[in-house]
């Protein structure tokens, strides 16, 4: 998951949000208080050790039957290979998944994206969990996990990345989400995996870090027309269009699309780069081939190959995640690119990301989004990104960190 598409932030919205977050820290979490996650009461207690909160149990002690659902509903495993099932999942999410705070936009993950996100190396079909109404067989809820190796400081931990938790709008607030979370946990445990990573726009016990979304307008007129951004003070439309204008083609010599033969070099580059962050994926060549080799309308990756030495020195990538525009006469979709993994050794990061903006513009994206993770803060303001109102909280399940990270210490981007 992630977070709402976010629009221009204002100082007042920031204050209101900080107040709401502090209120939600004092709120009771009937479900989350029972789970092995960092609890709010323990924030600041540096005597607690880093690492797993609970030890693994014997596999024979893991509950063998699924959790009980309310009697009108049944579990289903969603085979994303099936065109029919994939369409059902796509439609559930298209109509019921994450919206921004003002309900102007809703994520519209494509079917190809969902297949990519849910079928990485070593994936388990049993972790793609749906709930159907028994009578109509209609898909009404969904949650997924995919396996990942995530390094936390010096330890590489096998985890599940949990995403796409969704309950149909008509079935909200009936405590279905906790049952779904317990069921995915059970199925992850059955594979002898005891930790998980996930993100959410809501504050739960307890974020390992909180990130902010930043947005770089590529098509400012459309963004203003649909209410994604506002015309700045003392700005006209034509000045705004000029402000965000970009060159027609990338500036860096040797900048080109990543290809299959680049997988070993990109893996080395990325592994070396990610080693500086406290929490980051431990990617091998298979992971890089899956997650970073370009897939049309899903993920784009570019690199810099030195024209002299043919050495691969820099890399940038972004994924495609459109949002439906709710209730606009003229436009139905916002085409958004999301910054993914970027590595620089020779090309300045600012120049590399400016080239990423240029290719995103060539591909007709309306906006380029980035979190303030890794070294992104060093280019956001300079490249005319503006802060959004979307916060994204990162969480680990059954793994404690002594204290929260700065967003720049995080080397992990979830979809
Ligand atoms: S984040 C994206 C989440 N999806 C959306 O925002 C889409 C739109 N919203 C919905 O579909 C529903 O509102 C959802 C909640 C399904 C979110 N993460 O059933 P309820 C807690 C975790 O009455 P509903 C993503 O996909 C809430 O605090 N918990 O509520 C990552 C309360 O618990 P407590 C959440 O609104 C998901 C309880 O649920 C979230 O009908 C990671 C209320 O349940 C949330 N986003 O349904 C999941 N929202 O009383 C955790 C609400 O304690 C994975 N809640 O406060 C954990 C690791 C598992 C694997 C472990 C392996 C070892």
Short mmCIF file of C-alpha atoms and ligand atoms in Angstrom, two decimals:
data_model
loop_
_atom_site.label_atom_id
_atom_site.label_comp_id
_atom_site.label_asym_id
_atom_site.label_seq_id
_atom_site.Cartn_x
_atom_site.Cartn_y
_atom_site.Cartn_z
CA UNK A 1 0.00 0.00 0.00
CA UNK A 2 0.68 3.34 0.54
CA UNK A 3 -1.06 6.43 1.09
CA UNK A 4 -3.52 8.85 -0.35
CA UNK A 5 -2.48 10.85 -3.31
CA UNK A 6 -1.77 14.08 -1.60
CA UNK A 7 -2.28 17.62 -2.62
CA UNK A 8 -0.55 20.84 -1.75
CA UNK A 9 -0.04 21.16 1.96
CA UNK A 10 -0.68 24.28 3.98
CA UNK A 11 0.75 25.25 7.37
CA UNK A 12 -2.69 24.89 8.96
CA UNK A 13 -3.17 21.38 7.54
CA UNK A 14 0.21 20.41 9.01
CA UNK A 15 -0.78 21.65 12.47
CA UNK A 16 -4.15 19.88 12.29
CA UNK A 17 -2.49 16.64 11.21
CA UNK A 18 0.10 16.74 13.99
CA UNK A 19 -2.72 17.30 16.48
CA UNK A 20 -4.72 14.36 15.07
CA UNK A 21 -1.63 12.12 15.19
CA UNK A 22 -1.00 13.02 18.82
CA UNK A 23 -4.68 12.27 19.60
CA UNK A 24 -4.48 8.89 17.88
CA UNK A 25 -1.47 8.02 20.09
CA UNK A 26 -3.66 8.31 23.17
CA UNK A 27 -6.51 6.35 21.54
CA UNK A 28 -7.16 2.73 22.47
CA UNK A 29 -6.29 0.11 19.88
CA UNK A 30 -8.26 -2.95 20.99
CA UNK A 31 -6.72 -5.09 18.26
CA UNK A 32 -3.23 -3.68 17.93
CA UNK A 33 -2.70 -3.79 21.71
CA UNK A 34 -2.86 -7.60 21.45
CA UNK A 35 -0.23 -7.85 18.71
CA UNK A 36 3.58 -8.17 18.87
CA UNK A 37 4.30 -4.65 17.68
CA UNK A 38 5.95 -1.72 19.43
CA UNK A 39 3.32 -0.32 21.83
CA UNK A 40 2.83 3.42 22.40
CA UNK A 41 3.38 2.97 26.16
CA UNK A 42 6.90 1.71 25.41
CA UNK A 43 7.95 4.66 23.21
CA UNK A 44 11.14 6.12 24.65
CA UNK A 45 11.93 3.03 26.77
CA UNK A 46 15.45 2.33 25.54
CA UNK A 47 15.90 -0.62 27.92
CA UNK A 48 13.87 -2.86 25.58
CA UNK A 49 16.11 -4.85 23.23
CA UNK A 50 16.12 -4.46 19.44
CA UNK A 51 14.90 -7.45 17.46
CA UNK A 52 12.01 -9.96 17.52
CA UNK A 53 9.35 -9.22 20.15
CA UNK A 54 8.15 -12.84 20.32
CA UNK A 55 10.19 -15.96 19.46
CA UNK A 56 8.90 -18.26 16.68
CA UNK A 57 6.76 -21.19 17.79
CA UNK A 58 6.96 -24.74 16.44
CA UNK A 59 5.15 -25.01 13.10
CA UNK A 60 3.00 -27.76 14.64
CA UNK A 61 1.72 -25.15 17.11
CA UNK A 62 0.50 -22.80 14.36
CA UNK A 63 -3.28 -22.91 14.10
CA UNK A 64 -4.12 -25.28 11.21
CA UNK A 65 -7.61 -23.98 10.34
CA UNK A 66 -8.47 -20.49 9.08
CA UNK A 67 -9.92 -17.94 11.53
CA UNK A 68 -13.70 -17.67 11.69
CA UNK A 69 -15.42 -15.07 9.57
CA UNK A 70 -18.98 -13.80 10.18
CA UNK A 71 -21.25 -16.61 8.87
CA UNK A 72 -22.27 -14.83 5.62
CA UNK A 73 -18.65 -14.74 4.40
CA UNK A 74 -16.01 -17.25 3.29
CA UNK A 75 -12.27 -17.23 2.61
CA UNK A 76 -10.95 -17.51 -0.92
CA UNK A 77 -7.41 -17.69 -2.24
CA UNK A 78 -7.01 -15.29 -5.16
CA UNK A 79 -5.08 -16.78 -8.07
CA UNK A 80 -3.75 -13.68 -9.83
CA UNK A 81 -2.91 -15.85 -12.90
CA UNK A 82 -6.62 -16.12 -13.51
CA UNK A 83 -7.84 -13.22 -15.63
CA UNK A 84 -11.26 -13.45 -13.96
CA UNK A 85 -9.91 -13.33 -10.38
CA UNK A 86 -7.46 -10.57 -11.25
CA UNK A 87 -10.36 -8.51 -12.64
CA UNK A 88 -12.37 -9.04 -9.45
CA UNK A 89 -9.43 -7.87 -7.31
CA UNK A 90 -8.83 -4.94 -9.63
CA UNK A 91 -12.47 -3.83 -9.36
CA UNK A 92 -12.62 -4.22 -5.56
CA UNK A 93 -9.55 -1.99 -5.19
CA UNK A 94 -10.59 0.46 -7.92
CA UNK A 95 -13.84 1.13 -6.05
CA UNK A 96 -12.84 0.70 -2.40
CA UNK A 97 -9.09 1.21 -1.87
CA UNK A 98 -7.16 4.20 -0.52
CA UNK A 99 -8.48 7.75 -1.02
CA UNK A 100 -6.99 11.09 -0.01
CA UNK A 101 -8.42 12.88 3.05
CA UNK A 102 -10.83 14.93 0.95
CA UNK A 103 -12.05 11.97 -1.14
CA UNK A 104 -11.01 13.58 -4.42
CA UNK A 105 -8.73 10.77 -5.66
CA UNK A 106 -8.55 6.99 -5.23
CA UNK A 107 -5.63 4.71 -6.14
CA UNK A 108 -6.29 2.78 -9.34
CA UNK A 109 -3.63 0.05 -9.45
CA UNK A 110 -3.69 -1.64 -12.89
CA UNK A 111 -4.07 -5.41 -13.30
CA UNK A 112 -0.53 -5.69 -14.70
CA UNK A 113 0.73 -3.79 -11.67
CA UNK A 114 -1.13 -6.08 -9.26
CA UNK A 115 0.30 -9.18 -10.98
CA UNK A 116 3.80 -7.67 -10.73
CA UNK A 117 3.38 -6.61 -7.11
CA UNK A 118 1.98 -9.97 -6.01
CA UNK A 119 4.16 -12.45 -7.92
CA UNK A 120 7.80 -11.72 -7.01
CA UNK A 121 10.37 -14.55 -6.70
CA UNK A 122 9.21 -17.18 -4.20
CA UNK A 123 5.68 -15.77 -3.78
CA UNK A 124 2.94 -17.83 -2.12
CA UNK A 125 -0.53 -17.94 -3.70
CA UNK A 126 -1.86 -18.75 -0.21
CA UNK A 127 -0.89 -15.20 0.88
CA UNK A 128 -3.28 -13.60 -1.66
CA UNK A 129 -6.36 -13.72 0.50
CA UNK A 130 -9.89 -12.71 -0.40
CA UNK A 131 -13.23 -12.77 1.38
CA UNK A 132 -16.42 -13.52 -0.57
CA UNK A 133 -20.07 -13.16 0.31
CA UNK A 134 -21.28 -16.80 0.48
CA UNK A 135 -24.60 -16.07 -1.26
CA UNK A 136 -23.45 -13.97 -4.24
CA UNK A 137 -19.76 -15.06 -4.32
CA UNK A 138 -18.91 -11.37 -4.67
CA UNK A 139 -15.35 -10.45 -3.56
CA UNK A 140 -15.75 -8.05 -0.63
CA UNK A 141 -12.33 -7.90 1.05
CA UNK A 142 -8.67 -8.53 0.30
CA UNK A 143 -5.23 -8.64 1.94
CA UNK A 144 -1.89 -9.81 0.57
CA UNK A 145 1.61 -10.72 1.57
CA UNK A 146 4.73 -11.27 -0.51
CA UNK A 147 8.04 -12.64 0.81
CA UNK A 148 11.05 -10.34 1.13
CA UNK A 149 14.44 -10.30 2.82
CA UNK A 150 14.76 -7.05 4.68
CA UNK A 151 17.93 -5.97 6.42
CA UNK A 152 17.45 -4.22 9.75
CA UNK A 153 20.85 -2.77 10.70
CA UNK A 154 23.17 -5.84 10.53
CA UNK A 155 20.51 -8.56 10.38
CA UNK A 156 18.82 -9.82 7.24
CA UNK A 157 15.31 -10.89 8.29
CA UNK A 158 12.85 -12.97 6.24
CA UNK A 159 9.62 -11.01 6.21
CA UNK A 160 6.25 -10.70 4.55
CA UNK A 161 5.41 -7.37 2.97
CA UNK A 162 1.71 -6.83 3.66
CA UNK A 163 -0.29 -4.69 1.25
CA UNK A 164 -3.69 -4.14 -0.40
CA UNK A 165 -5.75 -4.51 2.78
CA UNK A 166 -9.20 -3.51 1.61
CA UNK A 167 -12.73 -3.95 2.96
CA UNK A 168 -15.68 -3.03 0.75
CA UNK A 169 -17.10 0.39 1.70
CA UNK A 170 -20.41 -1.17 2.77
CA UNK A 171 -18.68 -3.52 5.24
CA UNK A 172 -16.52 -1.03 7.09
CA UNK A 173 -16.20 -0.73 10.89
CA UNK A 174 -17.36 -4.31 11.49
CA UNK A 175 -13.94 -5.48 12.76
CA UNK A 176 -13.27 -7.50 9.60
CA UNK A 177 -9.77 -6.02 9.22
CA UNK A 178 -8.39 -7.62 12.41
CA UNK A 179 -9.61 -11.07 11.26
CA UNK A 180 -7.94 -10.57 7.89
CA UNK A 181 -4.70 -9.48 9.52
CA UNK A 182 -4.76 -12.51 11.84
CA UNK A 183 -5.42 -14.84 8.89
CA UNK A 184 -2.57 -13.48 6.80
CA UNK A 185 -0.34 -13.73 9.88
CA UNK A 186 -1.30 -17.39 10.31
CA UNK A 187 -0.51 -18.18 6.66
CA UNK A 188 2.83 -16.36 6.89
CA UNK A 189 3.66 -18.34 10.06
CA UNK A 190 2.88 -21.59 8.18
CA UNK A 191 5.83 -20.72 5.90
CA UNK A 192 8.03 -20.30 8.97
CA UNK A 193 8.21 -16.51 8.61
CA UNK A 194 7.65 -14.44 11.77
CA UNK A 195 8.15 -10.79 10.80
CA UNK A 196 6.43 -8.38 8.42
CA UNK A 197 6.76 -4.87 7.00
CA UNK A 198 3.88 -2.62 5.95
CA UNK A 199 2.92 1.01 5.46
CA UNK A 200 -0.29 2.88 6.17
CA UNK A 201 -1.63 6.39 6.06
CA UNK A 202 -3.09 5.93 9.55
CA UNK A 203 -1.18 6.05 12.84
CA UNK A 204 -1.01 2.64 14.52
CA UNK A 205 1.31 1.27 17.21
CA UNK A 206 4.12 2.14 16.38
CA UNK A 207 5.72 3.63 13.27
CA UNK A 208 9.42 2.90 12.71
CA UNK A 209 9.40 6.15 10.75
CA UNK A 210 6.97 8.62 9.22
CA UNK A 211 7.55 9.92 5.72
CA UNK A 212 6.08 12.74 3.74
CA UNK A 213 5.05 12.66 0.10
CA UNK A 214 6.36 15.38 -2.21
CA UNK A 215 4.89 16.13 -5.64
CA UNK A 216 6.52 17.53 -8.75
CA UNK A 217 4.02 18.90 -11.27
CA UNK A 218 4.62 17.73 -14.84
CA UNK A 219 1.24 18.81 -16.21
CA UNK A 220 0.39 21.78 -13.94
CA UNK A 221 -2.70 22.88 -15.82
CA UNK A 222 -4.43 19.51 -15.41
CA UNK A 223 -3.32 19.24 -11.76
CA UNK A 224 -4.86 22.62 -11.01
CA UNK A 225 -8.02 21.90 -13.04
CA UNK A 226 -8.70 18.69 -11.09
CA UNK A 227 -7.95 20.27 -7.69
CA UNK A 228 -4.71 18.33 -7.06
CA UNK A 229 -2.78 21.56 -6.73
CA UNK A 230 -3.59 25.25 -6.46
CA UNK A 231 -2.27 28.19 -8.35
CA UNK A 232 0.44 29.73 -6.15
CA UNK A 233 0.15 33.23 -4.71
CA UNK A 234 0.91 35.90 -7.34
CA UNK A 235 1.06 33.20 -10.04
CA UNK A 236 -0.79 33.01 -13.33
CA UNK A 237 -1.41 29.79 -15.27
CA UNK A 238 1.14 30.71 -17.93
CA UNK A 239 3.85 31.53 -15.36
CA UNK A 240 3.08 28.24 -13.61
CA UNK A 241 3.40 26.27 -16.85
CA UNK A 242 6.72 27.98 -17.54
CA UNK A 243 7.95 27.28 -13.99
CA UNK A 244 7.49 23.51 -14.43
CA UNK A 245 8.73 23.28 -18.03
CA UNK A 246 11.41 20.62 -18.60
CA UNK A 247 13.88 19.93 -21.43
CA UNK A 248 12.69 17.49 -24.13
CA UNK A 249 15.34 14.87 -23.44
CA UNK A 250 17.67 13.75 -20.63
CA UNK A 251 20.94 15.66 -20.19
CA UNK A 252 23.29 12.95 -18.88
CA UNK A 253 25.50 11.29 -21.54
CA UNK A 254 24.93 7.51 -21.47
CA UNK A 255 21.47 7.78 -19.84
CA UNK A 256 19.41 4.84 -21.16
CA UNK A 257 16.71 2.33 -20.28
CA UNK A 258 17.80 -0.65 -18.14
CA UNK A 259 17.99 -4.02 -19.97
CA UNK A 260 18.15 -7.68 -18.86
CA UNK A 261 21.95 -7.78 -19.35
CA UNK A 262 22.28 -4.94 -16.80
CA UNK A 263 20.84 -7.00 -13.92
CA UNK A 264 24.22 -8.04 -12.40
CA UNK A 265 25.67 -4.51 -12.54
CA UNK A 266 22.48 -2.89 -11.19
CA UNK A 267 22.33 -5.47 -8.38
CA UNK A 268 25.92 -4.64 -7.31
CA UNK A 269 25.25 -0.91 -7.53
CA UNK A 270 22.00 -1.14 -5.56
CA UNK A 271 23.29 -3.52 -2.86
CA UNK A 272 26.24 -1.27 -2.23
CA UNK A 273 24.06 1.86 -2.13
CA UNK A 274 21.36 0.42 0.14
CA UNK A 275 23.94 -0.79 2.68
CA UNK A 276 24.09 2.74 4.15
CA UNK A 277 20.44 2.72 5.36
CA UNK A 278 19.23 1.26 8.66
CA UNK A 279 16.31 -0.63 7.04
CA UNK A 280 16.47 -1.72 3.39
CA UNK A 281 15.66 -4.70 1.18
CA UNK A 282 18.40 -7.29 0.65
CA UNK A 283 18.02 -7.62 -3.15
CA UNK A 284 19.68 -10.40 -5.13
CA UNK A 285 19.78 -10.63 -8.93
CA UNK A 286 16.41 -12.41 -9.11
CA UNK A 287 14.79 -9.64 -7.06
CA UNK A 288 16.36 -6.94 -9.22
CA UNK A 289 15.16 -8.66 -12.39
CA UNK A 290 11.64 -8.81 -11.01
CA UNK A 291 11.37 -5.46 -9.24
CA UNK A 292 13.50 -3.23 -11.47
CA UNK A 293 13.65 -4.54 -15.01
CA UNK A 294 11.30 -2.22 -16.96
CA UNK A 295 7.73 -3.51 -17.37
CA UNK A 296 5.49 -1.38 -19.56
CA UNK A 297 3.08 0.80 -17.58
CA UNK A 298 4.30 -0.76 -14.31
CA UNK A 299 7.93 0.08 -13.60
CA UNK A 300 10.51 2.16 -15.47
CA UNK A 301 14.26 2.02 -14.84
CA UNK A 302 17.08 3.98 -16.38
CA UNK A 303 20.80 3.93 -15.83
CA UNK A 304 23.91 5.81 -16.77
CA UNK A 305 26.46 3.81 -18.75
CA UNK A 306 29.75 5.67 -19.01
CA UNK A 307 30.35 6.40 -22.75
CA UNK A 308 34.10 5.77 -22.23
CA UNK A 309 34.36 2.81 -19.85
CA UNK A 310 30.83 1.32 -20.35
CA UNK A 311 30.67 1.08 -16.59
CA UNK A 312 27.20 1.46 -15.04
CA UNK A 313 27.50 4.27 -12.54
CA UNK A 314 23.98 5.48 -11.72
CA UNK A 315 20.43 4.22 -11.71
CA UNK A 316 16.92 5.60 -11.23
CA UNK A 317 13.45 4.06 -11.29
CA UNK A 318 9.79 4.88 -10.79
CA UNK A 319 6.55 2.90 -10.78
CA UNK A 320 3.22 3.76 -12.41
CA UNK A 321 0.22 4.19 -10.14
CA UNK A 322 -2.70 6.18 -11.54
CA UNK A 323 -5.46 7.54 -9.34
CA UNK A 324 -9.12 7.87 -10.31
CA UNK A 325 -10.31 11.44 -10.13
CA UNK A 326 -13.63 11.33 -8.34
CA UNK A 327 -16.34 13.55 -9.81
CA UNK A 328 -14.55 15.65 -12.43
CA UNK A 329 -16.34 16.36 -15.70
CA UNK A 330 -13.21 16.59 -17.87
CA UNK A 331 -10.69 14.12 -16.46
CA UNK A 332 -11.08 10.61 -15.01
CA UNK A 333 -7.47 9.63 -14.20
CA UNK A 334 -4.37 11.23 -12.82
CA UNK A 335 -1.25 9.58 -14.21
CA UNK A 336 1.31 9.50 -11.39
CA UNK A 337 4.90 8.22 -11.31
CA UNK A 338 6.32 7.24 -7.91
CA UNK A 339 10.04 7.43 -7.26
CA UNK A 340 11.32 3.91 -6.45
CA UNK A 341 15.05 3.14 -6.02
CA UNK A 342 17.73 5.60 -7.17
CA UNK A 343 21.50 5.16 -6.93
CA UNK A 344 24.23 7.60 -7.83
CA UNK A 345 27.99 7.25 -7.81
CA UNK A 346 29.10 9.63 -10.62
CA UNK A 347 26.10 11.65 -11.78
CA UNK A 348 24.91 14.16 -9.17
CA UNK A 349 21.58 12.92 -7.71
CA UNK A 350 19.96 16.22 -8.66
CA UNK A 351 20.87 15.77 -12.32
CA UNK A 352 19.88 12.08 -12.31
CA UNK A 353 16.45 12.88 -10.88
CA UNK A 354 15.97 15.78 -13.28
CA UNK A 355 16.50 13.25 -16.08
CA UNK A 356 13.94 10.96 -14.42
CA UNK A 357 11.47 13.88 -14.45
CA UNK A 358 12.21 14.46 -18.14
CA UNK A 359 11.51 10.84 -19.14
CA UNK A 360 8.39 10.78 -16.95
CA UNK A 361 7.16 13.90 -18.74
CA UNK A 362 7.93 12.28 -22.12
CA UNK A 363 5.79 9.32 -21.00
CA UNK A 364 2.90 11.67 -20.30
CA UNK A 365 2.79 11.43 -16.50
CA UNK A 366 0.93 14.33 -14.84
CA UNK A 367 2.90 14.27 -11.60
CA UNK A 368 6.05 12.70 -10.16
CA UNK A 369 5.79 11.74 -6.48
CA UNK A 370 8.59 10.96 -4.05
CA UNK A 371 8.88 10.22 -0.34
CA UNK A 372 11.51 11.95 1.79
CA UNK A 373 13.32 8.57 2.21
CA UNK A 374 16.99 7.80 1.48
CA UNK A 375 18.72 10.90 0.09
CA UNK A 376 15.60 12.32 -1.59
CA UNK A 377 15.60 15.44 0.60
CA UNK A 378 18.71 16.60 -1.26
CA UNK A 379 16.80 17.14 -4.51
CA UNK A 380 13.13 17.68 -3.63
CA UNK A 381 13.10 21.45 -3.13
CA UNK A 382 15.63 22.20 -5.84
CA UNK A 383 13.69 20.20 -8.45
CA UNK A 384 10.44 22.04 -7.55
CA UNK A 385 8.69 19.27 -5.66
CA UNK A 386 6.16 20.63 -3.17
CA UNK A 387 5.23 18.93 0.12
CA UNK A 388 1.95 17.00 0.01
CA UNK A 389 -0.62 16.41 2.75
CA UNK A 390 -0.03 12.66 2.62
CA UNK A 391 1.93 11.10 5.47
CA UNK A 392 3.08 7.55 5.15
CA UNK A 393 3.90 5.58 8.30
CA UNK A 394 6.20 2.54 8.06
CA UNK A 395 5.75 -0.42 10.41
CA UNK A 396 7.43 -3.69 11.32
CA UNK A 397 5.47 -6.60 12.84
CA UNK A 398 7.20 -8.58 15.59
CA UNK A 399 10.42 -6.59 15.38
CA UNK A 400 11.32 -3.75 17.72
CA UNK A 401 13.63 -0.85 17.02
CA UNK A 402 15.05 0.97 20.04
CA UNK A 403 13.97 4.29 18.60
CA UNK A 404 12.22 5.63 15.52
CA UNK A 405 14.32 6.29 12.42
CA UNK A 406 14.63 9.50 10.49
CA UNK A 407 12.96 9.06 7.12
CA UNK A 408 16.39 9.56 5.50
CA UNK A 409 17.63 6.42 7.33
CA UNK A 410 15.01 4.31 5.56
CA UNK A 411 16.03 2.52 2.36
CA UNK A 412 12.73 0.73 1.70
CA UNK A 413 9.95 1.69 -0.72
CA UNK A 414 6.75 -0.37 -0.58
CA UNK A 415 4.15 -0.19 -3.36
S1 LIG B 1 -2.56 0.03 4.19
C1 LIG B 1 -3.97 0.35 3.16
C2 LIG B 1 -5.22 0.12 3.91
N1 LIG B 1 -6.37 0.20 3.07
C3 LIG B 1 -7.14 1.29 2.93
O1 LIG B 1 -6.90 2.31 3.55
C4 LIG B 1 -8.29 1.16 1.95
C5 LIG B 1 -9.56 1.83 2.43
N2 LIG B 1 -9.92 1.35 3.76
C6 LIG B 1 -10.38 0.11 4.04
O2 LIG B 1 -10.53 -0.74 3.16
C7 LIG B 1 -10.70 -0.18 5.49
O3 LIG B 1 -10.89 1.04 6.18
C8 LIG B 1 -9.60 -1.01 6.19
C9 LIG B 1 -9.93 -1.16 7.68
C10 LIG B 1 -9.55 -2.40 5.57
C11 LIG B 1 -8.23 -0.35 6.09
N3 LIG B 1 -3.57 -1.15 8.71
O4 LIG B 1 -12.45 -3.80 10.18
P1 LIG B 1 -12.34 -2.60 11.04
C12 LIG B 1 -7.25 -1.24 12.29
C13 LIG B 1 -3.64 -1.86 9.85
O5 LIG B 1 -13.53 -2.32 11.89
P2 LIG B 1 -12.34 -0.98 8.66
C14 LIG B 1 -2.19 -1.63 3.90
O6 LIG B 1 -2.72 -2.25 3.03
C15 LIG B 1 -7.81 -0.18 13.22
O7 LIG B 1 -6.76 0.54 13.83
N4 LIG B 1 -4.68 -1.79 10.71
O8 LIG B 1 -11.95 -1.30 10.18
C16 LIG B 1 -1.21 -2.29 4.86
C17 LIG B 1 -8.62 -1.02 14.16
O9 LIG B 1 -7.76 -1.69 15.08
P3 LIG B 1 -7.60 -1.08 16.58
C18 LIG B 1 -5.68 -0.95 10.38
O10 LIG B 1 -12.20 0.48 8.48
C19 LIG B 1 -1.99 -3.15 5.80
C20 LIG B 1 -9.20 -2.10 13.24
O11 LIG B 1 -8.32 -2.14 12.09
C21 LIG B 1 -5.67 -0.19 9.21
O12 LIG B 1 -13.64 -1.60 8.28
C22 LIG B 1 -1.17 -3.69 6.93
C23 LIG B 1 -10.60 -1.74 12.78
O13 LIG B 1 -11.04 -2.78 11.95
C24 LIG B 1 -4.55 -0.31 8.37
N5 LIG B 1 -4.43 0.38 7.24
O14 LIG B 1 -11.20 -1.71 7.82
C25 LIG B 1 -1.97 -4.56 7.86
N6 LIG B 1 -6.81 0.52 9.15
O15 LIG B 1 -8.94 -1.14 17.22
C26 LIG B 1 -1.19 -5.04 9.07
C27 LIG B 1 -7.50 0.23 10.25
O16 LIG B 1 -6.57 -1.92 17.25
C28 LIG B 1 -0.26 -6.17 8.74
N7 LIG B 1 -6.85 -0.66 11.01
O17 LIG B 1 -7.14 0.36 16.39
C29 LIG B 1 0.43 -6.69 9.98
C30 LIG B 1 1.43 -7.82 9.66
C31 LIG B 1 0.69 -9.14 9.38
C32 LIG B 1 1.64 -10.25 8.95
C33 LIG B 1 2.54 -10.73 10.08
C34 LIG B 1 3.43 -11.91 9.63
C35 LIG B 1 4.35 -12.34 10.66
#
